[in-house]
Short mmCIF file of N, CA and C in Angstrom, two decimals:
data_model
loop_
_atom_site.label_atom_id
_atom_site.label_comp_id
_atom_site.label_asym_id
_atom_site.label_seq_id
_atom_site.Cartn_x
_atom_site.Cartn_y
_atom_site.Cartn_z
N UNK A 74 45.62 -74.16 -0.14
CA UNK A 74 44.68 -74.72 0.74
C UNK A 74 43.55 -75.38 -0.08
N UNK A 75 43.14 -74.86 -1.23
CA UNK A 75 42.11 -75.47 -2.15
C UNK A 75 42.62 -76.87 -2.56
N UNK A 76 43.84 -76.98 -2.96
CA UNK A 76 44.45 -78.18 -3.41
C UNK A 76 44.35 -79.27 -2.32
N UNK A 77 44.86 -78.92 -1.07
CA UNK A 77 44.80 -79.89 0.06
C UNK A 77 43.40 -80.29 0.37
N UNK A 78 42.43 -79.32 0.42
CA UNK A 78 41.08 -79.65 0.76
C UNK A 78 40.43 -80.58 -0.35
N UNK A 79 40.51 -80.12 -1.62
CA UNK A 79 39.98 -80.83 -2.77
C UNK A 79 40.61 -82.27 -2.76
N UNK A 80 41.82 -82.45 -2.59
CA UNK A 80 42.47 -83.80 -2.60
C UNK A 80 41.99 -84.66 -1.43
N UNK A 81 41.81 -84.05 -0.21
CA UNK A 81 41.45 -84.92 0.91
C UNK A 81 39.93 -85.20 0.91
N UNK A 82 39.16 -84.28 0.52
CA UNK A 82 37.63 -84.47 0.63
C UNK A 82 36.95 -84.73 -0.75
N UNK A 83 37.65 -84.43 -1.86
CA UNK A 83 36.93 -84.38 -3.12
C UNK A 83 36.28 -83.09 -3.29
N UNK A 84 36.11 -82.72 -4.61
CA UNK A 84 35.63 -81.43 -4.90
C UNK A 84 34.09 -81.33 -4.43
N UNK A 85 33.20 -82.28 -4.71
CA UNK A 85 31.88 -82.29 -4.23
C UNK A 85 31.73 -82.17 -2.76
N UNK A 86 32.51 -82.83 -1.98
CA UNK A 86 32.32 -82.84 -0.52
C UNK A 86 33.02 -81.56 0.12
N UNK A 87 33.96 -80.96 -0.61
CA UNK A 87 34.64 -79.83 -0.03
C UNK A 87 33.69 -78.63 0.15
N UNK A 88 33.82 -77.99 1.20
CA UNK A 88 32.99 -76.75 1.45
C UNK A 88 33.94 -75.53 1.48
N UNK A 89 33.40 -74.44 1.07
CA UNK A 89 34.26 -73.21 1.04
C UNK A 89 34.70 -72.87 2.58
N UNK A 90 34.01 -73.19 3.52
CA UNK A 90 34.45 -73.09 4.99
C UNK A 90 35.67 -74.04 5.25
N UNK A 91 35.72 -75.11 4.60
CA UNK A 91 36.83 -75.99 4.79
C UNK A 91 38.10 -75.39 4.21
N UNK A 92 38.05 -74.76 3.02
CA UNK A 92 39.16 -74.13 2.41
C UNK A 92 39.58 -72.96 3.20
N UNK A 93 38.66 -72.05 3.57
CA UNK A 93 38.99 -70.90 4.27
C UNK A 93 39.57 -71.14 5.64
N UNK A 94 39.03 -72.23 6.37
CA UNK A 94 39.57 -72.66 7.61
C UNK A 94 40.98 -73.12 7.46
N UNK A 95 41.28 -73.97 6.32
CA UNK A 95 42.61 -74.43 6.09
C UNK A 95 43.56 -73.29 5.82
N UNK A 96 43.18 -72.38 5.11
CA UNK A 96 43.94 -71.10 4.79
C UNK A 96 44.04 -70.16 5.87
N UNK A 97 43.25 -70.34 7.00
CA UNK A 97 43.25 -69.54 8.12
C UNK A 97 42.74 -68.16 7.70
N UNK A 98 41.75 -68.03 6.82
CA UNK A 98 41.13 -66.80 6.44
C UNK A 98 39.65 -66.73 6.76
N UNK A 99 39.11 -65.51 6.87
CA UNK A 99 37.72 -65.37 7.06
C UNK A 99 36.92 -65.90 5.87
N UNK A 100 35.76 -66.42 6.03
CA UNK A 100 35.02 -66.95 5.00
C UNK A 100 34.70 -65.85 3.88
N UNK A 101 34.45 -64.71 4.33
CA UNK A 101 34.11 -63.60 3.45
C UNK A 101 35.30 -63.28 2.48
N UNK A 102 36.56 -63.48 3.00
CA UNK A 102 37.62 -63.28 2.13
C UNK A 102 37.57 -64.08 0.81
N UNK A 103 37.15 -65.27 0.85
CA UNK A 103 36.99 -66.13 -0.31
C UNK A 103 36.22 -65.39 -1.41
N UNK A 104 35.18 -64.81 -1.03
CA UNK A 104 34.24 -64.07 -1.96
C UNK A 104 34.89 -62.81 -2.52
N UNK A 105 35.91 -62.34 -1.90
CA UNK A 105 36.67 -61.20 -2.63
C UNK A 105 37.29 -61.62 -3.89
N UNK A 106 37.53 -63.01 -3.98
CA UNK A 106 38.29 -63.50 -5.17
C UNK A 106 37.53 -64.38 -6.02
N UNK A 107 36.60 -65.08 -5.50
CA UNK A 107 35.86 -66.09 -6.26
C UNK A 107 34.39 -66.01 -5.98
N UNK A 108 33.53 -66.20 -6.98
CA UNK A 108 32.04 -66.20 -6.73
C UNK A 108 31.58 -67.61 -6.12
N UNK A 109 32.30 -68.72 -6.41
CA UNK A 109 31.87 -69.94 -5.99
C UNK A 109 33.00 -70.97 -6.05
N UNK A 110 32.81 -72.11 -5.60
CA UNK A 110 33.81 -73.14 -5.55
C UNK A 110 34.14 -73.66 -6.97
N UNK A 111 33.26 -73.64 -7.91
CA UNK A 111 33.53 -74.00 -9.29
C UNK A 111 34.58 -73.11 -9.87
N UNK A 112 34.45 -71.77 -9.69
CA UNK A 112 35.36 -70.87 -10.18
C UNK A 112 36.81 -71.13 -9.64
N UNK A 113 36.83 -71.44 -8.29
CA UNK A 113 38.12 -71.69 -7.76
C UNK A 113 38.79 -73.02 -8.30
N UNK A 114 37.90 -74.05 -8.60
CA UNK A 114 38.39 -75.22 -9.13
C UNK A 114 38.98 -74.92 -10.55
N UNK A 115 38.34 -74.11 -11.36
CA UNK A 115 38.76 -73.81 -12.66
C UNK A 115 40.15 -73.10 -12.56
N UNK A 116 40.45 -72.21 -11.64
CA UNK A 116 41.75 -71.58 -11.49
C UNK A 116 42.71 -72.56 -11.04
N UNK A 117 42.37 -73.38 -10.04
CA UNK A 117 43.36 -74.21 -9.51
C UNK A 117 43.76 -75.26 -10.63
N UNK A 118 42.74 -75.84 -11.29
CA UNK A 118 43.06 -76.85 -12.35
C UNK A 118 43.93 -76.17 -13.45
N UNK A 119 43.56 -74.98 -13.91
CA UNK A 119 44.43 -74.30 -14.90
C UNK A 119 45.87 -73.98 -14.40
N UNK A 120 46.01 -73.68 -13.19
CA UNK A 120 47.33 -73.43 -12.61
C UNK A 120 48.21 -74.73 -12.51
N UNK A 121 47.44 -75.77 -12.23
CA UNK A 121 48.18 -77.05 -12.13
C UNK A 121 48.60 -77.55 -13.53
N UNK A 122 47.75 -77.28 -14.51
CA UNK A 122 47.91 -77.76 -15.85
C UNK A 122 49.17 -77.07 -16.34
N UNK A 123 49.28 -75.70 -16.01
CA UNK A 123 50.46 -74.96 -16.50
C UNK A 123 51.71 -75.48 -15.93
N UNK A 124 51.59 -75.72 -14.55
CA UNK A 124 52.88 -76.12 -13.91
C UNK A 124 53.29 -77.54 -14.29
N UNK A 125 52.24 -78.50 -14.41
CA UNK A 125 52.71 -79.76 -14.75
C UNK A 125 53.19 -79.88 -16.18
N UNK A 126 52.55 -79.27 -17.09
CA UNK A 126 53.05 -79.28 -18.44
C UNK A 126 54.39 -78.53 -18.63
N UNK A 127 54.58 -77.55 -17.88
CA UNK A 127 55.82 -76.77 -18.03
C UNK A 127 56.95 -77.64 -17.60
N UNK A 128 56.83 -78.32 -16.46
CA UNK A 128 57.82 -79.25 -15.89
C UNK A 128 58.14 -80.37 -16.94
N UNK A 129 57.19 -81.02 -17.46
CA UNK A 129 57.34 -82.04 -18.31
C UNK A 129 57.91 -81.68 -19.61
N UNK A 130 57.35 -80.64 -20.26
CA UNK A 130 57.71 -80.31 -21.53
C UNK A 130 59.11 -79.77 -21.65
N UNK A 131 59.62 -79.06 -20.55
CA UNK A 131 60.95 -78.73 -20.51
C UNK A 131 61.86 -79.98 -20.73
N UNK A 132 61.58 -81.06 -20.00
CA UNK A 132 62.40 -82.17 -20.16
C UNK A 132 62.30 -82.86 -21.53
N UNK A 133 61.24 -82.69 -22.22
CA UNK A 133 60.91 -83.42 -23.43
C UNK A 133 61.36 -82.64 -24.73
N UNK A 134 62.00 -81.50 -24.55
CA UNK A 134 62.33 -80.67 -25.65
C UNK A 134 63.05 -81.46 -26.79
N UNK A 135 63.94 -82.28 -26.51
CA UNK A 135 64.67 -82.90 -27.54
C UNK A 135 64.15 -84.37 -27.93
N UNK A 136 62.99 -84.71 -27.51
CA UNK A 136 62.29 -85.97 -27.80
C UNK A 136 61.52 -85.90 -29.03
N UNK A 137 61.69 -86.60 -30.06
CA UNK A 137 60.92 -86.46 -31.33
C UNK A 137 60.03 -87.75 -31.56
N UNK A 138 60.35 -88.85 -30.93
CA UNK A 138 59.68 -90.14 -31.25
C UNK A 138 58.40 -90.17 -30.50
N UNK A 139 57.27 -90.31 -31.10
CA UNK A 139 55.95 -90.32 -30.50
C UNK A 139 55.74 -91.21 -29.27
N UNK A 140 55.98 -92.49 -29.49
CA UNK A 140 55.85 -93.40 -28.28
C UNK A 140 56.87 -93.03 -27.04
N UNK A 141 58.04 -92.53 -27.44
CA UNK A 141 58.86 -92.11 -26.35
C UNK A 141 58.26 -90.93 -25.65
N UNK A 142 57.77 -89.98 -26.41
CA UNK A 142 57.18 -88.76 -25.79
C UNK A 142 55.97 -89.09 -24.83
N UNK A 143 55.09 -89.97 -25.42
CA UNK A 143 53.97 -90.34 -24.62
C UNK A 143 54.31 -91.10 -23.37
N UNK A 144 55.25 -92.05 -23.53
CA UNK A 144 55.79 -92.77 -22.39
C UNK A 144 56.46 -91.93 -21.41
N UNK A 145 57.30 -91.00 -21.88
CA UNK A 145 58.06 -90.21 -20.86
C UNK A 145 57.06 -89.27 -20.15
N UNK A 146 56.18 -88.63 -20.91
CA UNK A 146 55.15 -87.66 -20.26
C UNK A 146 54.22 -88.37 -19.24
N UNK A 147 53.81 -89.60 -19.64
CA UNK A 147 52.95 -90.33 -18.65
C UNK A 147 53.69 -90.67 -17.36
N UNK A 148 54.93 -91.30 -17.53
CA UNK A 148 55.82 -91.72 -16.42
C UNK A 148 56.11 -90.45 -15.57
N UNK A 149 56.53 -89.33 -16.24
CA UNK A 149 56.99 -88.15 -15.47
C UNK A 149 55.72 -87.64 -14.66
N UNK A 150 54.71 -87.53 -15.26
CA UNK A 150 53.49 -87.13 -14.64
C UNK A 150 53.20 -87.96 -13.31
N UNK A 151 53.32 -89.30 -13.43
CA UNK A 151 53.07 -90.12 -12.28
C UNK A 151 54.21 -90.05 -11.24
N UNK A 152 55.54 -89.77 -11.70
CA UNK A 152 56.48 -89.54 -10.76
C UNK A 152 56.26 -88.18 -10.02
N UNK A 153 55.81 -87.21 -10.75
CA UNK A 153 55.40 -85.98 -10.05
C UNK A 153 54.36 -86.20 -8.99
N UNK A 154 53.43 -87.03 -9.29
CA UNK A 154 52.30 -87.40 -8.41
C UNK A 154 52.86 -88.16 -7.17
N UNK A 155 54.03 -88.82 -7.36
CA UNK A 155 54.62 -89.50 -6.17
C UNK A 155 55.17 -88.37 -5.21
N UNK A 156 55.68 -87.37 -5.77
CA UNK A 156 56.17 -86.32 -4.82
C UNK A 156 55.06 -85.31 -4.37
N UNK A 157 54.12 -85.00 -5.32
CA UNK A 157 53.10 -84.11 -5.01
C UNK A 157 51.63 -84.77 -5.28
N UNK A 158 51.36 -85.74 -4.34
CA UNK A 158 50.12 -86.54 -4.69
C UNK A 158 48.91 -85.79 -4.87
N UNK A 159 48.74 -84.61 -4.07
CA UNK A 159 47.58 -83.85 -4.11
C UNK A 159 47.38 -83.24 -5.57
N UNK A 160 48.51 -82.79 -6.12
CA UNK A 160 48.37 -82.16 -7.44
C UNK A 160 47.70 -82.89 -8.52
N UNK A 161 48.12 -84.08 -8.74
CA UNK A 161 47.51 -84.94 -9.86
C UNK A 161 46.04 -85.24 -9.51
N UNK A 162 45.82 -85.53 -8.31
CA UNK A 162 44.49 -85.81 -7.87
C UNK A 162 43.43 -84.72 -8.14
N UNK A 163 43.84 -83.52 -7.73
CA UNK A 163 42.96 -82.37 -8.01
C UNK A 163 42.91 -81.92 -9.44
N UNK A 164 44.19 -82.17 -10.10
CA UNK A 164 44.16 -81.73 -11.56
C UNK A 164 43.25 -82.74 -12.37
N UNK A 165 43.23 -84.03 -12.03
CA UNK A 165 42.37 -84.97 -12.89
C UNK A 165 40.98 -84.72 -12.53
N UNK A 166 40.68 -84.46 -11.22
CA UNK A 166 39.27 -84.27 -10.88
C UNK A 166 38.81 -82.97 -11.55
N UNK A 167 39.64 -81.89 -11.50
CA UNK A 167 39.17 -80.74 -12.18
C UNK A 167 38.94 -80.94 -13.68
N UNK A 168 39.86 -81.62 -14.36
CA UNK A 168 39.70 -81.82 -15.78
C UNK A 168 38.48 -82.57 -16.10
N UNK A 169 38.10 -83.57 -15.27
CA UNK A 169 36.79 -84.23 -15.48
C UNK A 169 35.64 -83.54 -15.18
N UNK A 170 35.69 -82.58 -14.14
CA UNK A 170 34.47 -81.77 -13.81
C UNK A 170 34.37 -80.63 -14.70
N UNK A 171 35.45 -79.91 -14.98
CA UNK A 171 35.39 -78.68 -15.75
C UNK A 171 35.72 -78.98 -17.10
N UNK A 172 34.77 -79.36 -17.87
CA UNK A 172 34.95 -79.97 -19.34
C UNK A 172 35.56 -78.99 -20.20
N UNK A 173 35.35 -77.66 -20.03
CA UNK A 173 35.88 -76.66 -20.90
C UNK A 173 37.40 -76.60 -20.77
N UNK A 174 38.01 -76.98 -19.67
CA UNK A 174 39.28 -76.97 -19.40
C UNK A 174 40.04 -78.20 -20.06
N UNK A 175 39.33 -79.26 -20.52
CA UNK A 175 39.92 -80.42 -21.06
C UNK A 175 40.70 -80.24 -22.24
N UNK A 176 40.18 -79.39 -23.22
CA UNK A 176 41.10 -79.16 -24.36
C UNK A 176 42.38 -78.50 -24.06
N UNK A 177 42.38 -77.50 -23.21
CA UNK A 177 43.60 -76.87 -22.88
C UNK A 177 44.47 -77.63 -22.07
N UNK A 178 43.88 -78.36 -21.10
CA UNK A 178 44.73 -79.19 -20.05
C UNK A 178 45.36 -80.34 -20.84
N UNK A 179 44.94 -80.82 -21.88
CA UNK A 179 45.52 -82.05 -22.55
C UNK A 179 46.04 -81.61 -23.95
N UNK A 180 46.36 -80.38 -24.21
CA UNK A 180 46.80 -80.07 -25.50
C UNK A 180 48.14 -80.73 -25.86
N UNK A 181 49.05 -80.85 -24.90
CA UNK A 181 50.34 -81.46 -25.08
C UNK A 181 50.18 -82.89 -25.35
N UNK A 182 49.40 -83.66 -24.63
CA UNK A 182 48.98 -85.01 -24.89
C UNK A 182 48.51 -85.20 -26.25
N UNK A 183 47.58 -84.39 -26.76
CA UNK A 183 47.04 -84.55 -28.12
C UNK A 183 48.20 -84.36 -29.08
N UNK A 184 49.07 -83.44 -28.89
CA UNK A 184 50.12 -83.18 -29.78
C UNK A 184 51.08 -84.39 -29.91
N UNK A 185 51.39 -85.00 -28.72
CA UNK A 185 52.21 -86.20 -28.70
C UNK A 185 51.50 -87.36 -29.37
N UNK A 186 50.22 -87.47 -29.17
CA UNK A 186 49.49 -88.60 -29.92
C UNK A 186 49.57 -88.36 -31.40
N UNK A 187 49.38 -87.02 -31.84
CA UNK A 187 49.33 -86.79 -33.21
C UNK A 187 50.69 -86.98 -33.87
N UNK A 188 51.80 -86.78 -33.13
CA UNK A 188 53.16 -87.05 -33.58
C UNK A 188 53.30 -88.59 -33.83
N UNK A 189 52.85 -89.38 -32.75
CA UNK A 189 52.85 -90.74 -32.85
C UNK A 189 52.11 -91.28 -34.12
N UNK A 190 50.90 -90.77 -34.41
CA UNK A 190 50.13 -91.15 -35.58
C UNK A 190 50.80 -90.79 -36.82
N UNK A 191 51.35 -89.57 -36.99
CA UNK A 191 52.11 -89.12 -38.13
C UNK A 191 53.24 -90.02 -38.42
N UNK A 192 54.01 -90.44 -37.40
CA UNK A 192 55.16 -91.35 -37.51
C UNK A 192 54.67 -92.80 -37.88
N UNK A 193 53.49 -93.05 -37.71
CA UNK A 193 52.97 -94.39 -37.99
C UNK A 193 53.12 -95.33 -36.85
N UNK A 194 53.32 -94.94 -35.75
CA UNK A 194 53.41 -95.84 -34.52
C UNK A 194 52.00 -96.12 -33.82
N UNK A 195 51.18 -95.10 -33.93
CA UNK A 195 49.78 -95.26 -33.27
C UNK A 195 48.68 -95.39 -34.41
N UNK A 196 47.89 -96.32 -34.16
CA UNK A 196 46.85 -96.60 -35.13
C UNK A 196 45.45 -96.26 -34.47
N UNK A 197 45.24 -95.00 -34.30
CA UNK A 197 44.05 -94.56 -33.62
C UNK A 197 43.69 -93.20 -34.03
N UNK A 198 42.46 -92.79 -33.66
CA UNK A 198 42.04 -91.36 -33.95
C UNK A 198 42.09 -90.62 -32.62
N UNK A 199 42.67 -89.45 -32.73
CA UNK A 199 42.68 -88.58 -31.53
C UNK A 199 41.31 -87.97 -31.35
N UNK A 200 40.68 -88.25 -30.22
CA UNK A 200 39.41 -87.65 -30.02
C UNK A 200 39.21 -87.56 -28.45
N UNK A 201 38.07 -86.97 -28.02
CA UNK A 201 37.87 -86.76 -26.60
C UNK A 201 37.82 -88.15 -25.85
N UNK A 202 37.16 -89.11 -26.49
CA UNK A 202 36.98 -90.36 -25.81
C UNK A 202 38.41 -91.04 -25.61
N UNK A 203 39.35 -90.96 -26.50
CA UNK A 203 40.70 -91.47 -26.31
C UNK A 203 41.39 -90.70 -25.21
N UNK A 204 41.37 -89.40 -25.26
CA UNK A 204 42.08 -88.66 -24.29
C UNK A 204 41.46 -88.99 -22.93
N UNK A 205 40.23 -89.08 -22.80
CA UNK A 205 39.62 -89.40 -21.40
C UNK A 205 40.01 -90.86 -21.03
N UNK A 206 40.15 -91.72 -21.96
CA UNK A 206 40.55 -93.10 -21.55
C UNK A 206 41.94 -93.07 -21.11
N UNK A 207 42.87 -92.30 -21.62
CA UNK A 207 44.15 -92.20 -21.13
C UNK A 207 44.25 -91.54 -19.82
N UNK A 208 43.42 -90.52 -19.64
CA UNK A 208 43.32 -89.83 -18.28
C UNK A 208 42.80 -90.73 -17.31
N UNK A 209 41.87 -91.66 -17.63
CA UNK A 209 41.16 -92.55 -16.71
C UNK A 209 42.27 -93.61 -16.28
N UNK A 210 43.11 -94.07 -17.14
CA UNK A 210 44.20 -94.96 -16.83
C UNK A 210 45.15 -94.33 -15.80
N UNK A 211 45.55 -93.14 -15.96
CA UNK A 211 46.29 -92.32 -15.06
C UNK A 211 45.56 -92.16 -13.65
N UNK A 212 44.32 -91.82 -13.81
CA UNK A 212 43.52 -91.64 -12.56
C UNK A 212 43.45 -93.03 -11.79
N UNK A 213 43.17 -94.06 -12.50
CA UNK A 213 43.13 -95.39 -11.87
C UNK A 213 44.55 -95.70 -11.19
N UNK A 214 45.53 -95.48 -11.80
CA UNK A 214 46.87 -95.70 -11.19
C UNK A 214 47.03 -94.98 -9.87
N UNK A 215 46.52 -93.72 -9.92
CA UNK A 215 46.62 -92.88 -8.66
C UNK A 215 45.75 -93.42 -7.53
N UNK A 216 44.50 -93.89 -7.92
CA UNK A 216 43.57 -94.41 -6.95
C UNK A 216 44.10 -95.73 -6.45
N UNK A 217 44.70 -96.58 -7.20
CA UNK A 217 45.05 -97.93 -6.83
C UNK A 217 46.45 -97.89 -6.10
N UNK A 218 47.40 -96.95 -6.42
CA UNK A 218 48.61 -96.94 -5.79
C UNK A 218 48.99 -95.48 -5.46
N UNK A 219 48.48 -94.89 -4.46
CA UNK A 219 48.73 -93.54 -4.18
C UNK A 219 50.30 -93.26 -3.94
N UNK A 220 51.00 -94.28 -3.55
CA UNK A 220 52.55 -94.12 -3.38
C UNK A 220 53.18 -94.10 -4.66
N UNK A 221 52.45 -94.49 -5.72
CA UNK A 221 52.98 -94.53 -7.13
C UNK A 221 54.38 -95.18 -7.27
N UNK A 222 54.28 -96.46 -7.11
CA UNK A 222 55.56 -97.37 -7.28
C UNK A 222 55.89 -97.35 -8.73
N UNK A 223 57.14 -97.59 -8.94
CA UNK A 223 57.68 -97.82 -10.35
C UNK A 223 56.91 -98.82 -11.13
N UNK A 224 56.56 -99.87 -10.36
CA UNK A 224 55.77 -100.99 -11.12
C UNK A 224 54.42 -100.40 -11.54
N UNK A 225 53.77 -99.62 -10.78
CA UNK A 225 52.47 -99.05 -11.12
C UNK A 225 52.74 -98.05 -12.41
N UNK A 226 53.81 -97.31 -12.31
CA UNK A 226 54.05 -96.23 -13.40
C UNK A 226 54.44 -97.13 -14.68
N UNK A 227 55.10 -98.17 -14.63
CA UNK A 227 55.39 -98.94 -15.80
C UNK A 227 54.13 -99.62 -16.40
N UNK A 228 53.35 -100.18 -15.53
CA UNK A 228 52.10 -100.81 -16.05
C UNK A 228 51.18 -99.77 -16.65
N UNK A 229 51.10 -98.59 -16.15
CA UNK A 229 50.22 -97.55 -16.64
C UNK A 229 50.71 -97.08 -18.02
N UNK A 230 52.04 -96.89 -18.07
CA UNK A 230 52.59 -96.55 -19.35
C UNK A 230 52.38 -97.55 -20.49
N UNK A 231 52.54 -98.84 -20.16
CA UNK A 231 52.34 -99.87 -21.04
C UNK A 231 50.86 -100.00 -21.52
N UNK A 232 49.94 -99.75 -20.50
CA UNK A 232 48.51 -99.74 -20.79
C UNK A 232 48.17 -98.59 -21.81
N UNK A 233 48.77 -97.35 -21.58
CA UNK A 233 48.47 -96.36 -22.46
C UNK A 233 48.92 -96.63 -23.87
N UNK A 234 50.18 -97.23 -24.01
CA UNK A 234 50.67 -97.58 -25.31
C UNK A 234 49.80 -98.61 -26.09
N UNK A 235 49.37 -99.63 -25.16
CA UNK A 235 48.49 -100.65 -25.79
C UNK A 235 47.18 -100.07 -26.29
N UNK A 236 46.66 -99.16 -25.53
CA UNK A 236 45.48 -98.38 -25.97
C UNK A 236 45.61 -97.63 -27.24
N UNK A 237 46.92 -97.22 -27.53
CA UNK A 237 47.14 -96.50 -28.72
C UNK A 237 47.49 -97.49 -29.87
N UNK A 238 47.47 -98.76 -29.57
CA UNK A 238 47.56 -99.67 -30.76
C UNK A 238 48.94 -100.45 -30.69
N UNK A 239 49.75 -100.25 -29.75
CA UNK A 239 51.09 -101.03 -29.79
C UNK A 239 50.80 -102.42 -29.21
N UNK A 240 51.36 -103.35 -29.79
CA UNK A 240 51.22 -104.79 -29.18
C UNK A 240 51.93 -104.79 -27.87
N UNK A 241 51.45 -105.76 -26.96
CA UNK A 241 51.95 -105.81 -25.50
C UNK A 241 53.49 -105.84 -25.51
N UNK A 242 54.16 -106.74 -26.32
CA UNK A 242 55.60 -106.86 -26.30
C UNK A 242 56.34 -105.58 -26.62
N UNK A 243 55.78 -104.95 -27.75
CA UNK A 243 56.38 -103.64 -28.15
C UNK A 243 56.22 -102.62 -27.12
N UNK A 244 55.07 -102.53 -26.50
CA UNK A 244 54.73 -101.50 -25.47
C UNK A 244 55.72 -101.65 -24.23
N UNK A 245 55.93 -103.00 -23.85
CA UNK A 245 56.68 -103.24 -22.69
C UNK A 245 58.25 -102.87 -23.10
N UNK A 246 58.63 -103.19 -24.36
CA UNK A 246 59.95 -102.80 -24.78
C UNK A 246 60.27 -101.28 -24.77
N UNK A 247 59.21 -100.51 -25.27
CA UNK A 247 59.26 -99.17 -25.31
C UNK A 247 59.39 -98.53 -23.93
N UNK A 248 58.57 -99.02 -23.08
CA UNK A 248 58.57 -98.49 -21.67
C UNK A 248 59.90 -98.75 -20.98
N UNK A 249 60.40 -99.97 -21.06
CA UNK A 249 61.68 -100.45 -20.57
C UNK A 249 62.83 -99.46 -21.06
N UNK A 250 62.73 -99.24 -22.41
CA UNK A 250 63.79 -98.38 -22.97
C UNK A 250 63.75 -97.00 -22.36
N UNK A 251 62.58 -96.35 -22.28
CA UNK A 251 62.50 -95.01 -21.71
C UNK A 251 62.92 -94.99 -20.39
N UNK A 252 62.54 -95.96 -19.52
CA UNK A 252 63.06 -95.97 -18.08
C UNK A 252 64.51 -96.10 -18.03
N UNK A 253 65.07 -96.97 -18.84
CA UNK A 253 66.52 -97.19 -18.89
C UNK A 253 67.30 -95.87 -19.24
N UNK A 254 66.76 -95.23 -20.32
CA UNK A 254 67.53 -94.16 -20.96
C UNK A 254 67.23 -92.74 -20.28
N UNK A 255 65.94 -92.50 -20.00
CA UNK A 255 65.53 -91.24 -19.60
C UNK A 255 64.96 -90.94 -18.25
N UNK A 256 64.57 -92.06 -17.54
CA UNK A 256 63.90 -91.87 -16.30
C UNK A 256 64.68 -92.65 -15.16
N UNK A 257 64.51 -92.17 -13.99
CA UNK A 257 65.09 -92.91 -12.89
C UNK A 257 64.02 -92.90 -11.73
N UNK A 258 64.14 -93.81 -10.89
CA UNK A 258 63.26 -93.76 -9.72
C UNK A 258 63.57 -92.58 -8.80
N UNK A 259 64.70 -92.09 -8.91
CA UNK A 259 65.17 -90.90 -8.04
C UNK A 259 64.43 -89.74 -8.56
N UNK A 260 64.09 -89.69 -9.80
CA UNK A 260 63.46 -88.41 -10.53
C UNK A 260 64.42 -87.33 -10.48
N UNK A 261 64.81 -86.87 -11.60
CA UNK A 261 65.73 -85.78 -11.72
C UNK A 261 65.37 -84.59 -10.85
#
């Protein structure tokens, strides 16, 4: 219920009564589990982070090439958003609002970026600004195209790779290769 309400109203506009009404619970029941809406957002965001990263990392187990990992993870996250649009919306809002969750929520992204740097593919420094720029690109894709077309996913993946220092042609070639070899619009 929290995910649905946060996704439809946004965290700031959502009220506890909206969540309890959606869940068909008494308002007091909420306070048996949470002291406030912020605490609920922390739990929801952490739960979504675990579920999203588990799904993606299971599929990336055999990928060692940094740009392939970043492209695959970005594309798969956006494909999941196509199936579960509320998840990514709430996850990203939670990561931006609950800053102490940022480090944990993006640990796999940081690892993939560091792999790409070690391999000499990315010419950048991994820091909070870079991570937030990548998350902002993903969030912009979600806001501009809630249906998450393949075209939007491809453009977003290319933009992420360009942000990391790949020239436009190389970024486009990398994304096309990942889509051809590892991804499908059907989503496994």
